[in-house]
Coordinates of N, CA and C in Angstrom, one line a residue:
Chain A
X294 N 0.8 -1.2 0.0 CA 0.0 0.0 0.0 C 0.9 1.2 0.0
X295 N 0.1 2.1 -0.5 CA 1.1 3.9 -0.6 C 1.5 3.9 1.1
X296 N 2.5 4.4 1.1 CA 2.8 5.4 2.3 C 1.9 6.8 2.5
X297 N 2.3 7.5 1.0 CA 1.3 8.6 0.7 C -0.2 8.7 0.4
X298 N -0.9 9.2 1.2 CA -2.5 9.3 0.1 C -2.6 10.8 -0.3
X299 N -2.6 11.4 -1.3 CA -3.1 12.5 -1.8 C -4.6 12.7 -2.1
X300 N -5.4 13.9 -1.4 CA -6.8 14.0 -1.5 C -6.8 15.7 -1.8
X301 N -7.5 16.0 -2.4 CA -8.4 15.0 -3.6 C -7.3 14.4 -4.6
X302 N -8.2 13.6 -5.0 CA -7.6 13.3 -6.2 C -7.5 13.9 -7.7
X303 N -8.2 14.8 -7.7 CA -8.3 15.6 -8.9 C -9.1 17.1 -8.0
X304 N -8.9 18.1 -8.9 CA -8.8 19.4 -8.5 C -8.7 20.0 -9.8
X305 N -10.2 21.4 -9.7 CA -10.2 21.9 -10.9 C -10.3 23.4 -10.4
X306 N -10.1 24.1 -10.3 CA -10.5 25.3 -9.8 C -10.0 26.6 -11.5
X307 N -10.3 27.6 -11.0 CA -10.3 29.2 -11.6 C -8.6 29.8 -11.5
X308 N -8.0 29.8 -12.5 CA -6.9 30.8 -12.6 C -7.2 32.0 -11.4
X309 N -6.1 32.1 -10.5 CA -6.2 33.5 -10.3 C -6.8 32.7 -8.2
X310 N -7.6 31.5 -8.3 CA -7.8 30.9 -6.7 C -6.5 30.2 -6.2
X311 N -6.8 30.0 -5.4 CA -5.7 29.0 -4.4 C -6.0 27.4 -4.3
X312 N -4.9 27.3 -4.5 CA -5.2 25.3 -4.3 C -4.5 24.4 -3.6
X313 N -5.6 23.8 -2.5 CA -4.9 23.5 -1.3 C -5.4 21.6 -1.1
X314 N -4.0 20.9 -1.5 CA -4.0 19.6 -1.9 C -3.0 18.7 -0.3
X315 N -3.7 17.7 0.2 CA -3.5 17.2 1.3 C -2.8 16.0 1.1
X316 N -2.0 15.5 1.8 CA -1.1 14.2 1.8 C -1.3 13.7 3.5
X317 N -1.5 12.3 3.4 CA -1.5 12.0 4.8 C -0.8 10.7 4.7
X318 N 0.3 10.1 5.9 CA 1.0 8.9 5.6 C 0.9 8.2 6.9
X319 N 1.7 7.2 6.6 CA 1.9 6.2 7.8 C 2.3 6.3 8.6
X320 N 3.9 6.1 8.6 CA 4.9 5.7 9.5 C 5.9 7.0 9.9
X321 N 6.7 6.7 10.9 CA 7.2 7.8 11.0 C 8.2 8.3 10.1
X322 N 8.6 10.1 10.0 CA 9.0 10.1 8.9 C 10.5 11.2 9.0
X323 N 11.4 11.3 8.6 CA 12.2 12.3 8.3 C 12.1 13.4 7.6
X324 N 11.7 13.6 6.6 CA 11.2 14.7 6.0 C 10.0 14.0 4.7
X325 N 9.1 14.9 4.8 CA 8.5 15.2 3.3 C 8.4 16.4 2.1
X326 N 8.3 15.5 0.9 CA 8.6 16.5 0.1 C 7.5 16.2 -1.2
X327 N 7.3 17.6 -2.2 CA 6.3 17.4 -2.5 C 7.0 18.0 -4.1
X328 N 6.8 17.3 -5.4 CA 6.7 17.1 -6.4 C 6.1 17.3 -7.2
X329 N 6.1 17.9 -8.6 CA 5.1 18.6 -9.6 C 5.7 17.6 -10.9
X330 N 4.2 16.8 -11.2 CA 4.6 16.1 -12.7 C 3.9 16.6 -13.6
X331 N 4.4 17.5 -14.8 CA 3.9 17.7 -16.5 C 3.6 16.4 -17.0
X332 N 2.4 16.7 -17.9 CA 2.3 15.3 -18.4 C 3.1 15.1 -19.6
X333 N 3.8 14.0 -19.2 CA 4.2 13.3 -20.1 C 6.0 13.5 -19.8
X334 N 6.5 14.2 -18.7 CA 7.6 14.1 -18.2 C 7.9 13.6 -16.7
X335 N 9.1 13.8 -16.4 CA 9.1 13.2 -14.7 C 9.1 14.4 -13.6
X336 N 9.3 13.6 -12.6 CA 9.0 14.7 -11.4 C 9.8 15.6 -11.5
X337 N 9.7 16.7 -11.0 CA 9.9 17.9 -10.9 C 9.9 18.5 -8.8
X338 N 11.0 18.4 -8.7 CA 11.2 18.3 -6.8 C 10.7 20.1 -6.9
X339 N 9.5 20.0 -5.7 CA 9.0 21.4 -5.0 C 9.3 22.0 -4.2
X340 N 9.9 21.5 -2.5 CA 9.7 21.6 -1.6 C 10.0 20.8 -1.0
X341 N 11.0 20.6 0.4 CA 11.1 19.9 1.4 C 10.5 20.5 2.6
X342 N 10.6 19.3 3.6 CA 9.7 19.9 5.0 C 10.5 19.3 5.6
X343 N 11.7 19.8 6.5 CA 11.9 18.3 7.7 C 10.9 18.0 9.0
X344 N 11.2 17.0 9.5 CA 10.1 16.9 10.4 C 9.8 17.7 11.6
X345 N 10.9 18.1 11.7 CA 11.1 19.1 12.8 C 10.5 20.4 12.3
X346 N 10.0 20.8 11.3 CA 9.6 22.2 10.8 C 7.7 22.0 10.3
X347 N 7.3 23.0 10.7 CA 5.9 23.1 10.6 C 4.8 24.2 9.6
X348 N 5.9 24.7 8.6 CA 5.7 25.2 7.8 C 6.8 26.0 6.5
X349 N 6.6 25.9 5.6 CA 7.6 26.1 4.6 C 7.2 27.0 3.5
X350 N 7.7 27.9 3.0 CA 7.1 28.8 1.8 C 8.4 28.8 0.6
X351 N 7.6 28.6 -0.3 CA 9.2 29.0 -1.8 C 7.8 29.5 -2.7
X352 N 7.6 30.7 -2.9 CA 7.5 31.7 -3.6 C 5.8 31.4 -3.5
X353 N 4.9 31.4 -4.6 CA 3.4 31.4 -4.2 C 3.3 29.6 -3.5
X354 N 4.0 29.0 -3.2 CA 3.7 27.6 -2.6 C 4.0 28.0 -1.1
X355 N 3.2 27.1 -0.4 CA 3.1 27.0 1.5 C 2.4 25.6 1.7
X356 N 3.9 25.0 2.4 CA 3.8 23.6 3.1 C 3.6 23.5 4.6
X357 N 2.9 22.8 5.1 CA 2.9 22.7 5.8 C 3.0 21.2 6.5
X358 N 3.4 21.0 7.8 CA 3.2 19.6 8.0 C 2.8 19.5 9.7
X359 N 2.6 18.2 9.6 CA 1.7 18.2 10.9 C 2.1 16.4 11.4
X360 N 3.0 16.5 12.0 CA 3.6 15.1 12.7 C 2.7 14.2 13.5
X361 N 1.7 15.1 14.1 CA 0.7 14.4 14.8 C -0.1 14.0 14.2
X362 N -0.6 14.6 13.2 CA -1.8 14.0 12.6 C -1.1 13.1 11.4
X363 N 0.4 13.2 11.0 CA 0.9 12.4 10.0 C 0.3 12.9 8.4
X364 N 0.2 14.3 8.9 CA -0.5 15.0 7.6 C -0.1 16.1 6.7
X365 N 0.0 16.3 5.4 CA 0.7 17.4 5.6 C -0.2 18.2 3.6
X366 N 0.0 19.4 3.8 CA -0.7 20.5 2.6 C 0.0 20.9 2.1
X367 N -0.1 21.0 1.0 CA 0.7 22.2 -0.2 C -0.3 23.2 -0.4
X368 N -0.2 23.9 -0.5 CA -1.2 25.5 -0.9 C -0.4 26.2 -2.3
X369 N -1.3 26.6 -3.2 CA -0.3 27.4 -4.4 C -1.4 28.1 -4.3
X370 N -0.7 29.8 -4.3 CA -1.9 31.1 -4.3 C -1.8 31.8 -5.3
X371 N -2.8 31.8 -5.8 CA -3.1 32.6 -6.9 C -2.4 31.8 -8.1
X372 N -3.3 31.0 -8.3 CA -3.0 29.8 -9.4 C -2.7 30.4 -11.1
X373 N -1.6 29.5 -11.5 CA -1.9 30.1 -12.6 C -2.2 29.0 -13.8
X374 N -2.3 29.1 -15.0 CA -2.8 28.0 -16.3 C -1.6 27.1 -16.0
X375 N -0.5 27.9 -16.3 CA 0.8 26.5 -16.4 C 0.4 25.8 -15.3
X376 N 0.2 26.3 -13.6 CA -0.1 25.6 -12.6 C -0.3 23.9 -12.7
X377 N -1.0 23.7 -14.3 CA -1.9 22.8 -14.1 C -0.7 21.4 -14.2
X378 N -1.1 20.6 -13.5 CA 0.1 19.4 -13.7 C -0.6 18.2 -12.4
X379 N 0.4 17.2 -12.2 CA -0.4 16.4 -11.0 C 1.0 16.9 -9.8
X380 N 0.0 16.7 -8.6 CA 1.2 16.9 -7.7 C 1.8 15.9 -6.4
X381 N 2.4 15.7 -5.9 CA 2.7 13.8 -5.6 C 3.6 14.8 -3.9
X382 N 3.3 13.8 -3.0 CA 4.3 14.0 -2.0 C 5.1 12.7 -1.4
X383 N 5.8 12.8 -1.2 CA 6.7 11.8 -0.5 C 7.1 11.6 0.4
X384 N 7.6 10.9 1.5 CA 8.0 10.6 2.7 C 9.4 10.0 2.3
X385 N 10.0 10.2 3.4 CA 11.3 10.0 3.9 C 11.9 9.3 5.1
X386 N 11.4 7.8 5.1 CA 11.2 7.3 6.6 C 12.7 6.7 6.6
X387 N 13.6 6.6 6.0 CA 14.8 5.8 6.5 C 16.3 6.7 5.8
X388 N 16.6 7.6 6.2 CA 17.5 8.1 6.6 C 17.9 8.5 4.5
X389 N 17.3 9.2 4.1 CA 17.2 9.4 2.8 C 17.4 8.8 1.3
X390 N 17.2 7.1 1.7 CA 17.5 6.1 0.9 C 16.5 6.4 0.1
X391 N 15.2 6.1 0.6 CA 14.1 5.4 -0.5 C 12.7 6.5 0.2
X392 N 12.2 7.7 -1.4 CA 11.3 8.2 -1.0 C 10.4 6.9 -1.8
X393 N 8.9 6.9 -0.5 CA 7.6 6.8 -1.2 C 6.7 7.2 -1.4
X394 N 6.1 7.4 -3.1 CA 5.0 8.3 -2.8 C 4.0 8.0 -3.1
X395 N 3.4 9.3 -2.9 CA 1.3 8.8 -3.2 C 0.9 8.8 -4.4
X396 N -0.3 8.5 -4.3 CA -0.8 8.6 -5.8 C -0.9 9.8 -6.7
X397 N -1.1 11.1 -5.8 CA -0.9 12.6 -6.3 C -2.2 12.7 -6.6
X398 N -2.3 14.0 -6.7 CA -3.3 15.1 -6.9 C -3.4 16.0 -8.3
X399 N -4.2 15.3 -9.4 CA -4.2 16.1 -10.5 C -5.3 17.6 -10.4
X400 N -4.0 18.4 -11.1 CA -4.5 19.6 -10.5 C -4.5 20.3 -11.7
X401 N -5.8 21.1 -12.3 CA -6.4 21.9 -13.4 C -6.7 23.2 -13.2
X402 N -5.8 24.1 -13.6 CA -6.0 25.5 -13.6 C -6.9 26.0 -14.5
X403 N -8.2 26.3 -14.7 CA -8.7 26.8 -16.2 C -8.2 28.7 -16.3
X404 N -8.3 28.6 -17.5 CA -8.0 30.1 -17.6 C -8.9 31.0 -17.8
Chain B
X249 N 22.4 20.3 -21.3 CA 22.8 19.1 -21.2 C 21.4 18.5 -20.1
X250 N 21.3 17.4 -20.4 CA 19.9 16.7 -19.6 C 20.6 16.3 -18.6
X251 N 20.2 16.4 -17.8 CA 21.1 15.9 -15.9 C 20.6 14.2 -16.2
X252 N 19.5 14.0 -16.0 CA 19.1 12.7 -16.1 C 18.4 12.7 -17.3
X253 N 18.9 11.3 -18.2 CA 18.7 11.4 -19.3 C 18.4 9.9 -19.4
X254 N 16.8 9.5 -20.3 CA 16.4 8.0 -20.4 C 16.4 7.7 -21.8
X255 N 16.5 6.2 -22.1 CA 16.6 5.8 -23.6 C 16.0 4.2 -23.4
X256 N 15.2 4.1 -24.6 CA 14.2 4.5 -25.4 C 13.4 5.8 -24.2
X257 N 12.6 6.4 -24.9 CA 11.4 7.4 -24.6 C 10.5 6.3 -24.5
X258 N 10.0 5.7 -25.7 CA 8.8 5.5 -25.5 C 9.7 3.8 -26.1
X259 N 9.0 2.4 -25.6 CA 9.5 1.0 -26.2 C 8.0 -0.1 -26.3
X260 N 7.8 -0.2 -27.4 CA 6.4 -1.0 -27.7 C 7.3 -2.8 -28.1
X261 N 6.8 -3.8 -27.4 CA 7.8 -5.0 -27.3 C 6.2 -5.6 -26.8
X262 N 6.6 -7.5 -27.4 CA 5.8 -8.0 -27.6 C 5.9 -9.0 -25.9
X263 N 5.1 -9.9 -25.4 CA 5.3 -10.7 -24.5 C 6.9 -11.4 -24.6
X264 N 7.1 -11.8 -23.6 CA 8.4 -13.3 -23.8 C 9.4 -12.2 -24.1
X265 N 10.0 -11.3 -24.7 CA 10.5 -10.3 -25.1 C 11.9 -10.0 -23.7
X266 N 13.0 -9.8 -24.1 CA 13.8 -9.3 -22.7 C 13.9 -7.9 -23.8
X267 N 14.2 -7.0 -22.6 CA 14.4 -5.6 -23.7 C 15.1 -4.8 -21.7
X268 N 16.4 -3.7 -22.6 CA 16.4 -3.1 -21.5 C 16.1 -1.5 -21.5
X269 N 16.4 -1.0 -20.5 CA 16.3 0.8 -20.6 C 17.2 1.3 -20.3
X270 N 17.8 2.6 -20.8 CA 19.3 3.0 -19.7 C 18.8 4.4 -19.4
X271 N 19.9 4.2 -18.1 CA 19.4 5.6 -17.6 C 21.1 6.2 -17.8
X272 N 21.6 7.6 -17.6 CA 22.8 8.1 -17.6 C 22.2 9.2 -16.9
X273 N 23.3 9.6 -15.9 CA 23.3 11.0 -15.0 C 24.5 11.4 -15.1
X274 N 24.2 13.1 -15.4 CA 25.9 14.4 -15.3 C 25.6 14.6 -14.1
X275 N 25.3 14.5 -12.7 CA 25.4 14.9 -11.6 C 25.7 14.8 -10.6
X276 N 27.1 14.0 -11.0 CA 27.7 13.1 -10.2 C 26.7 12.8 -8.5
X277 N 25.6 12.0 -9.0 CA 24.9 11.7 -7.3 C 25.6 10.5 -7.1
X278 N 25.5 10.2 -5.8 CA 26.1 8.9 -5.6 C 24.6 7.9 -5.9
X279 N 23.6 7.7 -5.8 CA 22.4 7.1 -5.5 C 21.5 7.4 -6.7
X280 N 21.1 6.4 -7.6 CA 20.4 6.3 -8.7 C 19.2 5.5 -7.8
X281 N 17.9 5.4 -8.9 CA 16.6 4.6 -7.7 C 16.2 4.2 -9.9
X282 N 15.0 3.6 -9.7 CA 14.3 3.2 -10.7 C 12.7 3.0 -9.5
X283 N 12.0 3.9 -10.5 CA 10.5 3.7 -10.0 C 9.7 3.3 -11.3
X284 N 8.5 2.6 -11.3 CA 7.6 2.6 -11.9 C 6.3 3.4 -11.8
X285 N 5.7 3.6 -12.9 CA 4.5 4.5 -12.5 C 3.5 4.2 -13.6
X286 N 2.5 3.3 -12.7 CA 1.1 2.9 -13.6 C 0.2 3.6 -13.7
X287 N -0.6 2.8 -14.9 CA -1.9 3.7 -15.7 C -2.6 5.2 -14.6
X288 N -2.7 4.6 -13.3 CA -3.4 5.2 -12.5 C -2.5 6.4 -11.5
X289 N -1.0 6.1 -12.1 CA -0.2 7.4 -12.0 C 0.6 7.2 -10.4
X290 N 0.4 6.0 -9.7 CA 0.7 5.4 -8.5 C 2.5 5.2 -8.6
X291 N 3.4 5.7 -8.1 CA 4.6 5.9 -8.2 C 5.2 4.4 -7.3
X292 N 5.8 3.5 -7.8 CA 6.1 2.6 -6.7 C 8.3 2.6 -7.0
X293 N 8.7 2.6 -6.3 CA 9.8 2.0 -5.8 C 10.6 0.6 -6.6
X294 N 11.3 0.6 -7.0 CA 12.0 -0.8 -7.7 C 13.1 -0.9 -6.8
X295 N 14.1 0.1 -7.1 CA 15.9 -0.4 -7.0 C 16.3 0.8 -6.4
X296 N 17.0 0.9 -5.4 CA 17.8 2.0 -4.7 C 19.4 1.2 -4.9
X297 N 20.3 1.8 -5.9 CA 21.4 1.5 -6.1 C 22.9 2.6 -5.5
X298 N 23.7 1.8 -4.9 CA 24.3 3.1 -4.0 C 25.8 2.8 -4.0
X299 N 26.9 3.0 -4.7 CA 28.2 2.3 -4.2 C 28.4 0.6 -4.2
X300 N 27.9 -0.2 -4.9 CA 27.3 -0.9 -5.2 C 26.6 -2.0 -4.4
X301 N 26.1 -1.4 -3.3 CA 24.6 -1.5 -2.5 C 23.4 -1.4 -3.4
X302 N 23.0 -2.5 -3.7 CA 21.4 -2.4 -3.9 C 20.7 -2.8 -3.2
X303 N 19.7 -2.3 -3.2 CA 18.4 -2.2 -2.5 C 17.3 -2.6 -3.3
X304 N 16.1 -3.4 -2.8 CA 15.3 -4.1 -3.9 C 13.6 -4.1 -3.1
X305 N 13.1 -3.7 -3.5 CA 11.6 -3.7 -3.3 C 11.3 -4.8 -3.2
X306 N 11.2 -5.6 -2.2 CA 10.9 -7.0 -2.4 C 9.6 -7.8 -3.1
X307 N 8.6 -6.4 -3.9 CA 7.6 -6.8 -4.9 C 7.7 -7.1 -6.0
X308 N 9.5 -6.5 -6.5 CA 9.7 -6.5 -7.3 C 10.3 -8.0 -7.8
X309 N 9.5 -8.3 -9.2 CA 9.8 -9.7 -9.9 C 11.0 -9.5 -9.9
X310 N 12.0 -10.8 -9.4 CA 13.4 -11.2 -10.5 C 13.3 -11.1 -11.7
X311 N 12.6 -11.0 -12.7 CA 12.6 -10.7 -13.7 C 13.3 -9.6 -14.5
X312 N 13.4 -8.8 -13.2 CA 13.4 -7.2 -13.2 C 15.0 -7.2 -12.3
X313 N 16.5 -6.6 -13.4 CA 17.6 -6.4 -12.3 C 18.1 -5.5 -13.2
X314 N 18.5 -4.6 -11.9 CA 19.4 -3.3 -12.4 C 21.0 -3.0 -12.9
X315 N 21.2 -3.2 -13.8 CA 22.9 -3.0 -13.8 C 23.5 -2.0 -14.4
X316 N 24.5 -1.6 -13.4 CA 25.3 -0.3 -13.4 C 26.7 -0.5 -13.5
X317 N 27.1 -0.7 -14.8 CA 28.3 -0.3 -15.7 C 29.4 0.6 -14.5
X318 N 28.6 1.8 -14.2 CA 29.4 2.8 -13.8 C 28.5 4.1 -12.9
X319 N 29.0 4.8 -12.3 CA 28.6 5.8 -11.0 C 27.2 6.3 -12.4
X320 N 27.6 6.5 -13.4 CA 26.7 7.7 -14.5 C 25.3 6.9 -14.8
X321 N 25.9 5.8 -14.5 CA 24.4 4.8 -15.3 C 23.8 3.8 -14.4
X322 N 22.7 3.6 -14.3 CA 22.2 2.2 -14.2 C 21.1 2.0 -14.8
X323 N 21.2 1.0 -15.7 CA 20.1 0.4 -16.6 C 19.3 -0.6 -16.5
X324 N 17.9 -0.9 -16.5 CA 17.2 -1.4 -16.1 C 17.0 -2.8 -17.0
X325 N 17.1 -3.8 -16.8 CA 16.6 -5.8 -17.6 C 15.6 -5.8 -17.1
X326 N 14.6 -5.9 -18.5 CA 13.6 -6.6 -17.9 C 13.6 -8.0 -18.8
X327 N 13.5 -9.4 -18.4 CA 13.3 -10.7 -19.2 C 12.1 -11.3 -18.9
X328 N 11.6 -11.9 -19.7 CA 9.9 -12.5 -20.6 C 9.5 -11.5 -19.8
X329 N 9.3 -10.3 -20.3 CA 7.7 -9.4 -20.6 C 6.5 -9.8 -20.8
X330 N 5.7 -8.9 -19.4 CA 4.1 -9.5 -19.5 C 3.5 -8.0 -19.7
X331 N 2.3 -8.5 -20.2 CA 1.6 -7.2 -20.2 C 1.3 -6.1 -19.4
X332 N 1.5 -7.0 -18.1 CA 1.4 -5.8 -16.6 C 2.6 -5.5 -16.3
X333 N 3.5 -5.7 -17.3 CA 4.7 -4.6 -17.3 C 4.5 -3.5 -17.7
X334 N 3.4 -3.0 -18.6 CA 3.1 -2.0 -19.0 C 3.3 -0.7 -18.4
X335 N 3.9 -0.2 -17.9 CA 4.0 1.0 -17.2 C 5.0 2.5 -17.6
X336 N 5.2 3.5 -17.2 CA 6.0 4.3 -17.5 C 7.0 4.1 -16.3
X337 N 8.4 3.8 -16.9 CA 9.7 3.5 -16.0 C 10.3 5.1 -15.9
X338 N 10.6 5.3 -14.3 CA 11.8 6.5 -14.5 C 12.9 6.3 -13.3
X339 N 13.7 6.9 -13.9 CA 15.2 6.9 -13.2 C 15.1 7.7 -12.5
X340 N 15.9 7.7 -11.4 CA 16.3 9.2 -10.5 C 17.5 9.3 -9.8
X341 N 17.4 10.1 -9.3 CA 19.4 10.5 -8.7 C 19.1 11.1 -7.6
X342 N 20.1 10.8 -6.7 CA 20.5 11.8 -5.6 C 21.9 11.7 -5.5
X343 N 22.0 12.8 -4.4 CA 23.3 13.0 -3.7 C 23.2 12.7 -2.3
X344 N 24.1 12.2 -1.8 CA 24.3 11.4 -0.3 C 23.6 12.7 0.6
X345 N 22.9 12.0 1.5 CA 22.1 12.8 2.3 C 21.1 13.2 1.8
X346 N 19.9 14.0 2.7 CA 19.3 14.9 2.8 C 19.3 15.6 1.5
X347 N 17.9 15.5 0.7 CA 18.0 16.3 -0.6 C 16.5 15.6 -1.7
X348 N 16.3 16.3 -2.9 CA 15.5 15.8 -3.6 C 16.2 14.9 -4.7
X349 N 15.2 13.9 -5.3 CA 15.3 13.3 -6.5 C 15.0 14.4 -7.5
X350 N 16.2 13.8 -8.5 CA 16.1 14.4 -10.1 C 15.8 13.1 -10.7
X351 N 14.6 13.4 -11.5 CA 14.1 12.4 -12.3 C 14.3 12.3 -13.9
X352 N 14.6 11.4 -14.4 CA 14.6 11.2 -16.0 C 13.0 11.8 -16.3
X353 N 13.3 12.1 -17.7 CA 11.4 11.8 -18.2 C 10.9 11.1 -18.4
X354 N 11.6 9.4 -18.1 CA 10.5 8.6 -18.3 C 10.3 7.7 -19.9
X355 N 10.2 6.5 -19.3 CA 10.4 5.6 -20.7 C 9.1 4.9 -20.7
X356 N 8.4 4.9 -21.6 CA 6.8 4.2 -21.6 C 6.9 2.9 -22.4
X357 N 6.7 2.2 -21.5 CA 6.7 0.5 -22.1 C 5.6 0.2 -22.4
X358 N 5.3 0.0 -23.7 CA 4.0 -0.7 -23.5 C 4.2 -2.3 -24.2
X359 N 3.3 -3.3 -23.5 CA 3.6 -4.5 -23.4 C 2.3 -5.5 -24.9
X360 N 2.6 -6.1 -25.9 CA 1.2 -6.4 -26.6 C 1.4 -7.9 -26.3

């Protein structure tokens, strides 16, 4: 089974809103990190969180994570068309060998 | 220059079929991985290759072994191909420690 679950799983909102996509996992973790796939190419690394940190910003994106609840959000404000891609997070349970990720969150910007 | 670079792009091969894929990285990481990623876009884990430490997803068929020539490459065997091999294969790289994967774009196997 995933480590990761990404909810929703698809996401369509308005150019110009905010979109706020959830990851929730299992086990304990070292850091997560959260990834943007174009279709039809590979991941594209977004954002790390270590676990020790409870919030993270790199330009309109804001991570956050939440150890207790084993949960954690990407937010992108004020979305834009390119926006549109699927977006995937991953955990980091063993000392930075092997990320696993979730199924991801396809995400549709209309213009 | 492509940091991580895959070959074939795309490989259409019939059942029973051995066929492989290569990956090559300019980024000197020490740690290449091979993931699979099906129809439904679910990212799974194969091979964490490290100094010649591998690591193996224990779901992963024998069918399925990674060999690395050298620190730049590791290329993926697959032998008798089945049709739920079908998937999009990608490579990735790191650097020791703490850090993200750089991924290839990805080689689309489709299996008839």
């Amino acid at each position: 089974s995933q480590q990761g679950e990404e909810d929703p799983q698809a996401l369509s909102i308005q150019e110009g809103e905010n979109a706020t996509m959830n990851c929730s996992y299992k086990t304990s973790i070292n850091n997560l990190q959260w990834y943007r796939q174009n279709s039809g190419r590979g991941l594209v690394h977004l954002i790390l969180i270590r676990s020790n940190e409870r919030e993270k910003h790199s330009g309109r994106l804001r991570v956050t994570l939440d150890t207790s609840k084993k949960s954690s959000s990407l937010l992108i404000t004020a979305s834009r068309a390119a926006d549109t891609a699927s977006y995937f997070c991953a955990t980091d349970s063993n000392a930075g060998n092997m990320l696993t990720f979730g199924g991801g969150t396809r995400l549709m910007v209309k213009p | 220059d492509t940091a991580v670079s895959q070959t074939p792009k795309y490989l259409v091969t019939q059942m029973g079929n051995d066929k492989s894929i290569k990956c090559e990285q300019n980024l000197g990481h020490d740690t290449m991985y091979w993931y699979k990623q099906d129809s439904k876009k679910f990212l799974k884990i194969m091979f964490s290759y490290n100094n010649k430490e591998l690591i193996i997803n224990e779901t992963v068929p024998n069918r399925f072994s990674p060999k690395s020539p050298d620190k730049a490459h590791l290329n993926l065997h697959i032998n008798s191909l089945e049709l739920g091999d079908s998937a999009v294969y990608f490579c990735a790289t790191k650097e020791q420690g703490l850090g993200p994967l750089h991924f290839g774009n990805g080689t689309r196997l489709t299996v008839t």
